[in-house]
Coordinates of C-alpha atoms and ligand atoms in Angstrom, one line a residue:
X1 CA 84.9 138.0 32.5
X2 CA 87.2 140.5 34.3
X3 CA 90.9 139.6 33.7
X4 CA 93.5 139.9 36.7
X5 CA 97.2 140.2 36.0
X6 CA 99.2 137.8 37.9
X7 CA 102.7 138.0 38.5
X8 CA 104.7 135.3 35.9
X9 CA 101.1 133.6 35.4
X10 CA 100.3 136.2 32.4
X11 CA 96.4 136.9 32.7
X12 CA 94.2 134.7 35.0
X13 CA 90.5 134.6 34.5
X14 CA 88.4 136.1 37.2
X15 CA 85.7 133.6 38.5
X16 CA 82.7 135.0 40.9
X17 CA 82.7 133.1 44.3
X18 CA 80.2 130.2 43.8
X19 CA 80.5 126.4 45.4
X20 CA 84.3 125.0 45.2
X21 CA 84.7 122.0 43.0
X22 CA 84.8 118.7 44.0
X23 CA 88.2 118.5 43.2
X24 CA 89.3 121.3 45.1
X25 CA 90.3 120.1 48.5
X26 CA 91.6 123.4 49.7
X27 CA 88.3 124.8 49.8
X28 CA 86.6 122.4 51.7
X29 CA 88.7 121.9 54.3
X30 CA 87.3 121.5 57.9
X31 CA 90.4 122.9 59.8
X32 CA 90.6 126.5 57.7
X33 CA 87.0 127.4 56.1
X34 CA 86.4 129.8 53.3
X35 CA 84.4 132.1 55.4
X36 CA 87.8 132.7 57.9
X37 CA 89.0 134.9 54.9
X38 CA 87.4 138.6 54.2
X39 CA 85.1 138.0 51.2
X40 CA 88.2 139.6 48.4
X41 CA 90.7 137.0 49.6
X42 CA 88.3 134.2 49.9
X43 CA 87.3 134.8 46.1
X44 CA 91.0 135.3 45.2
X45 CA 91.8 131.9 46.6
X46 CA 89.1 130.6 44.3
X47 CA 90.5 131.9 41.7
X48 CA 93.5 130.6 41.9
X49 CA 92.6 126.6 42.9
X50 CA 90.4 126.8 39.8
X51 CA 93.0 128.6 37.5
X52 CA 96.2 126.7 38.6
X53 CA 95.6 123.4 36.5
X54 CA 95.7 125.2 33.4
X55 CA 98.3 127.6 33.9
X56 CA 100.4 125.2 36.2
X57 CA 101.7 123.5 32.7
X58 CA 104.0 126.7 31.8
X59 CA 104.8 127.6 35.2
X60 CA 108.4 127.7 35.7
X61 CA 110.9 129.0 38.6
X62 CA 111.6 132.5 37.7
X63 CA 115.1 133.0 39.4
X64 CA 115.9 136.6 40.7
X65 CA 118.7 138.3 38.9
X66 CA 121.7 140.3 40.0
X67 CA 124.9 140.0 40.2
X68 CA 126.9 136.7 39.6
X69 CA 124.1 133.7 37.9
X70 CA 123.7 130.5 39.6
X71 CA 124.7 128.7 36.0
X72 CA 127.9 130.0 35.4
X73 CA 129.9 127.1 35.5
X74 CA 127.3 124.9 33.9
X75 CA 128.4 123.0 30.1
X76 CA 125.1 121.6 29.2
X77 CA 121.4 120.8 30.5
X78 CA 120.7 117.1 30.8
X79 CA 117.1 117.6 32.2
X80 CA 115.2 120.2 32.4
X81 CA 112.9 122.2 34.8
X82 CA 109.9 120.8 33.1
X83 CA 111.4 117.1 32.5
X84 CA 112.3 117.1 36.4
X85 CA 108.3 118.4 37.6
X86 CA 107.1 115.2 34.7
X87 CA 109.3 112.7 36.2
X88 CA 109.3 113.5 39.8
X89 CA 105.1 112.9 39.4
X90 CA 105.3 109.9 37.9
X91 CA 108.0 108.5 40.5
X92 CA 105.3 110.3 43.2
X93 CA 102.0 108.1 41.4
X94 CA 104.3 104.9 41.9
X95 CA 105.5 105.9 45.4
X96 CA 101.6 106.4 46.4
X97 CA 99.9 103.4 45.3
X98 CA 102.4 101.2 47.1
X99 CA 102.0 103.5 50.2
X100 CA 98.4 103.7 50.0
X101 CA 98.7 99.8 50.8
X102 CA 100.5 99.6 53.7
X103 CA 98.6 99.4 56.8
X104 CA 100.4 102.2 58.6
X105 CA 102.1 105.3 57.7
X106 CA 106.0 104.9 56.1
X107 CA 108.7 107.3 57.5
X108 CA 110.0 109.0 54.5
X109 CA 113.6 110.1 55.6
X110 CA 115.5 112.4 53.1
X111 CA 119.3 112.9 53.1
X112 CA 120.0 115.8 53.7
X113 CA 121.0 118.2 52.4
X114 CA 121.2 116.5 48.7
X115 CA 117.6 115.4 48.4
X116 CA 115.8 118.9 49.9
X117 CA 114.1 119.5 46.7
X118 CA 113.6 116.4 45.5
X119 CA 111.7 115.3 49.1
X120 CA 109.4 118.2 49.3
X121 CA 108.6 118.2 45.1
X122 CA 107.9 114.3 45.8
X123 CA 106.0 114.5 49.2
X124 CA 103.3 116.9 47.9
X125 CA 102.8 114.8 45.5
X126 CA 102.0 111.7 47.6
X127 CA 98.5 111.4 48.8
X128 CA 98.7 108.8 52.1
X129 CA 99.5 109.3 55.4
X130 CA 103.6 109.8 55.9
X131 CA 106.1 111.2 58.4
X132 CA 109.1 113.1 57.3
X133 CA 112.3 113.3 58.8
X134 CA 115.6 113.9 58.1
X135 CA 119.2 112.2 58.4
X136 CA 122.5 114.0 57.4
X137 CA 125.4 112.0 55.9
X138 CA 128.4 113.1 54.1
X139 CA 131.1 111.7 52.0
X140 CA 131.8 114.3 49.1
X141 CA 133.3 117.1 51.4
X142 CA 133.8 120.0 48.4
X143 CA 135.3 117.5 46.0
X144 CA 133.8 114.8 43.2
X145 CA 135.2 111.9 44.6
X146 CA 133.6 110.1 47.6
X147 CA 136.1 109.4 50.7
X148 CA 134.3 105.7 50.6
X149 CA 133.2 106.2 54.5
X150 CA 130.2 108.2 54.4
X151 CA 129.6 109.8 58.5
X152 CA 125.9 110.2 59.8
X153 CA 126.6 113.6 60.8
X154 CA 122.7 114.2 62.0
X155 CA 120.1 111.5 63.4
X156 CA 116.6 110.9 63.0
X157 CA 114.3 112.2 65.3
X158 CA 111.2 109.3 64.7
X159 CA 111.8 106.4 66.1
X160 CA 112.3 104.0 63.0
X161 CA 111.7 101.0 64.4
X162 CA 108.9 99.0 63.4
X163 CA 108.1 101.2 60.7
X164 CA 108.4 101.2 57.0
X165 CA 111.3 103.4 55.8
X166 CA 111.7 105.6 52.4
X167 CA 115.0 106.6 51.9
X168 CA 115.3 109.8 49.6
X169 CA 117.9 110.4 47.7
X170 CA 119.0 112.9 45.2
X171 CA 121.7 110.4 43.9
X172 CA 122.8 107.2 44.7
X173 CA 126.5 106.9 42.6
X174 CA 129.0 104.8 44.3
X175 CA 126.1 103.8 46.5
X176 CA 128.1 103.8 49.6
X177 CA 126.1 106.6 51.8
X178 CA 122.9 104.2 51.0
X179 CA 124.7 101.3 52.1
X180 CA 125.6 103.1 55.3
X181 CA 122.0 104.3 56.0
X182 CA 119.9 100.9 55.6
X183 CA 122.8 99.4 58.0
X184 CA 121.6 102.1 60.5
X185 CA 118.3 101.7 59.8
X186 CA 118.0 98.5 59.7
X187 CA 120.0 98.4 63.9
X188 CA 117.5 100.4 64.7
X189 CA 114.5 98.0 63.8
X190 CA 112.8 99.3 60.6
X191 CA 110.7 97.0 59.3
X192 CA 111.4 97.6 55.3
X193 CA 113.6 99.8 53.4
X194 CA 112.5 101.2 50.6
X195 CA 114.9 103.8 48.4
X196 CA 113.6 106.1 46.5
X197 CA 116.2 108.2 44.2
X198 CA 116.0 111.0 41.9
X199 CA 119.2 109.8 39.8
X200 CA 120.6 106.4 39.9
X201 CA 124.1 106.5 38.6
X202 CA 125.3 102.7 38.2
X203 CA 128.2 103.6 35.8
X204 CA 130.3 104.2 39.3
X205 CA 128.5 101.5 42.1
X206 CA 130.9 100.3 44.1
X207 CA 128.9 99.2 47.2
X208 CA 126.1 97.2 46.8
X209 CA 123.4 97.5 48.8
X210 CA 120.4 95.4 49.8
X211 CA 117.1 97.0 50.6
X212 CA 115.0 95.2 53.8
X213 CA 111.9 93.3 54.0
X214 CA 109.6 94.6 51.4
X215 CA 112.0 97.5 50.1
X216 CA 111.5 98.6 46.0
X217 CA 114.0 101.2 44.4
X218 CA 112.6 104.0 43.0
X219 CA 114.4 106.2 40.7
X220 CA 113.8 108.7 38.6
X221 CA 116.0 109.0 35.9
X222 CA 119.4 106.7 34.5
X223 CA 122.4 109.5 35.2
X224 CA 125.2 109.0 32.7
X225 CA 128.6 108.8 34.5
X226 CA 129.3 112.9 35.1
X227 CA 129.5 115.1 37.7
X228 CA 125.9 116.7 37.8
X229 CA 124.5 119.6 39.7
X230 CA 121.0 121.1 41.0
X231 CA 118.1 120.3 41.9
X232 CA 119.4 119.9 44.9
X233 CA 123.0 118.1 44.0
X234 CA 126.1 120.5 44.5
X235 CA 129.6 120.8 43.9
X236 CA 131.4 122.6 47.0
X237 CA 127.7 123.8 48.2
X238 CA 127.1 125.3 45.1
X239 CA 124.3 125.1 42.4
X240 CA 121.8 122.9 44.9
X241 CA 119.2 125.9 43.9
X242 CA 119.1 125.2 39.9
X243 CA 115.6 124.3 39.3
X244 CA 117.5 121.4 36.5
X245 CA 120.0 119.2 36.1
X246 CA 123.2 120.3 34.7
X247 CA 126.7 119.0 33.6
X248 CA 129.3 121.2 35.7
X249 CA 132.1 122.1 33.3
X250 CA 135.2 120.5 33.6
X251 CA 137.5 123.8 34.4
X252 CA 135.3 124.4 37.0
X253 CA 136.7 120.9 39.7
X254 CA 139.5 120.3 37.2
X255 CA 142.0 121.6 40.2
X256 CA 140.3 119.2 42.5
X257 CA 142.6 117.6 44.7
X258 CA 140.5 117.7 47.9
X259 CA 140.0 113.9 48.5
Ligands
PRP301 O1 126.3 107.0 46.2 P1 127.3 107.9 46.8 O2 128.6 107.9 46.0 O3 127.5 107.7 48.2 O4 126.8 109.4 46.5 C1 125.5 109.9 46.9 C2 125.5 110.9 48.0 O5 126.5 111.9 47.7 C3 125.8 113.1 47.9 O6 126.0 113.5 49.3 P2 127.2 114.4 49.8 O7 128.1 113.5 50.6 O8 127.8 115.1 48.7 O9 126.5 115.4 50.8 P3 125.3 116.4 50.5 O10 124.0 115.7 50.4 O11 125.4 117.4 51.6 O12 125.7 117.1 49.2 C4 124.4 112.9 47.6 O13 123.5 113.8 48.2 C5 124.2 111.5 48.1 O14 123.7 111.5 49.4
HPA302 O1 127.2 113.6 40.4 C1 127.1 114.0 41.5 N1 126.8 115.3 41.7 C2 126.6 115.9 42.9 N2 126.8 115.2 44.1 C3 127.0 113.9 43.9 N3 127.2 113.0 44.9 C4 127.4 111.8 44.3 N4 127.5 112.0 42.9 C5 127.2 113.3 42.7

């Protein structure tokens, strides 16, 4: 067996080209065919499918370096890289098998910009048909306190209306944007409303909401009642690329008088 070096995978064994696995779907698809690649890339592609599973369990998002880190301000981890990838496939598995039943495809709509991660981690991971599309609402401004009157700053582009609708969140806190967007959603004729959150933070709900016709919440994980960052979630635009979820320290929105 010849050994490749791969970058941040360590040593990857080398496989000679032979029939794809069952499992590998990549390999048999009808719309890009093995034989479309030169023969090294074909067998490289191999390679990989086959290797990934195994080396997929230590994989981990190697941020580039220089200058300032993206963690500066951050006090303490509350979940990690690895406990985000664990949860976020279990919340995926759940999402799938009641998707799998309906008898046409949901529109999955993430909030942007919040749930950008979280949407694309969970969607890959969802094996049914889906549409994805994206509304934009705002309360937070660059503060910690929501103004209570969330604005739909961007529309959907589907048309909703009929259709069963997935929410994504990265965090529903007070719960006011999700109030606001199943009002909208629901005026424009979807025919459930589902919600589907990464963190559910109940300590501060102030607005309760009601989901539509069928709707389930989905959430990942309980969020104790801080200010937390990444994975998506920010303070003044900042830290949405940590691959975790961290506790901002206090000094750094202490001065906060924004909202
Ligand atoms: O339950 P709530 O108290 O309404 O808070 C949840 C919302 O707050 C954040 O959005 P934000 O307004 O900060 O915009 P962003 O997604 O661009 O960060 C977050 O992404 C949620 O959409
Ligand atoms: O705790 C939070 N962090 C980031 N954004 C948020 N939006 C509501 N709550 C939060």
């Amino acid at each position: 067996m010849v050994l490749l070096p791969m970058p941040n995978l360590g040593l990857l064994p080398f496989l000679p080209a032979g029939p794809a696995p069952s499992h590998s779907r990549n390999t048999s698809s009808p719309s890009l065919p093995a034989n479309k690649f030169p023969a090294p890339l074909a067998r490289r592609r191999r390679t990989l499918t086959l290797a990934l599973p195994a080396a997929a369990a230590e994989a981990q998002t190697a941020m580039v370096s220089g200058g300032a880190d993206a963690d500066a301000g951050i006090d303490r981890v509350l979940w990690t890289e690895a406990d985000v990838a664990a949860r976020v496939t279990e919340v995926a598995a759940e999402l799938c098998a009641d998707l799998r039943g309906l008898r046409e495809p949901a529109v999955v709509v993430g909030v942007a910009t919040g749930a950008f991660l979280f949407l694309a981690d969970l969607v890959r991971r969802v094996d049914a048909p889906l549409a994805v599309d994206f509304v934009r609402v705002e309360s937070y401004g660059d503060g910690t306190e929501s103004s209570g009157r969330p604005r739909i700053t961007s529309d959907l582009k589907v048309d909703v209306a009929g259709k069963h609708v997935v929410v994504v969140e990265d965090i529903v806190d007070t719960g006011n944007t999700v109030s606001c967007l199943i009002a909208h959603l629901e005026k424009k004729g979807a025919s459930s409303i589902s919600v589907c959150t990464f963190l559910d933070k109940p300590a501060r709900r102030s607005a309760n909401f009601q989901l539509v016709g069928d709707g389930k919440f989905y959430r990942g994980f309980e969020c104790p009642d801080y200010f937390v960052v990444g994975y998506g979630m920010d303070y003044a635009e900042l830290y949405r690329n940590l691959p975790y979820v961290g506790v901002l320290k206090a000094e750094m929105y202490k001065k906060d008088t924004s909202n």
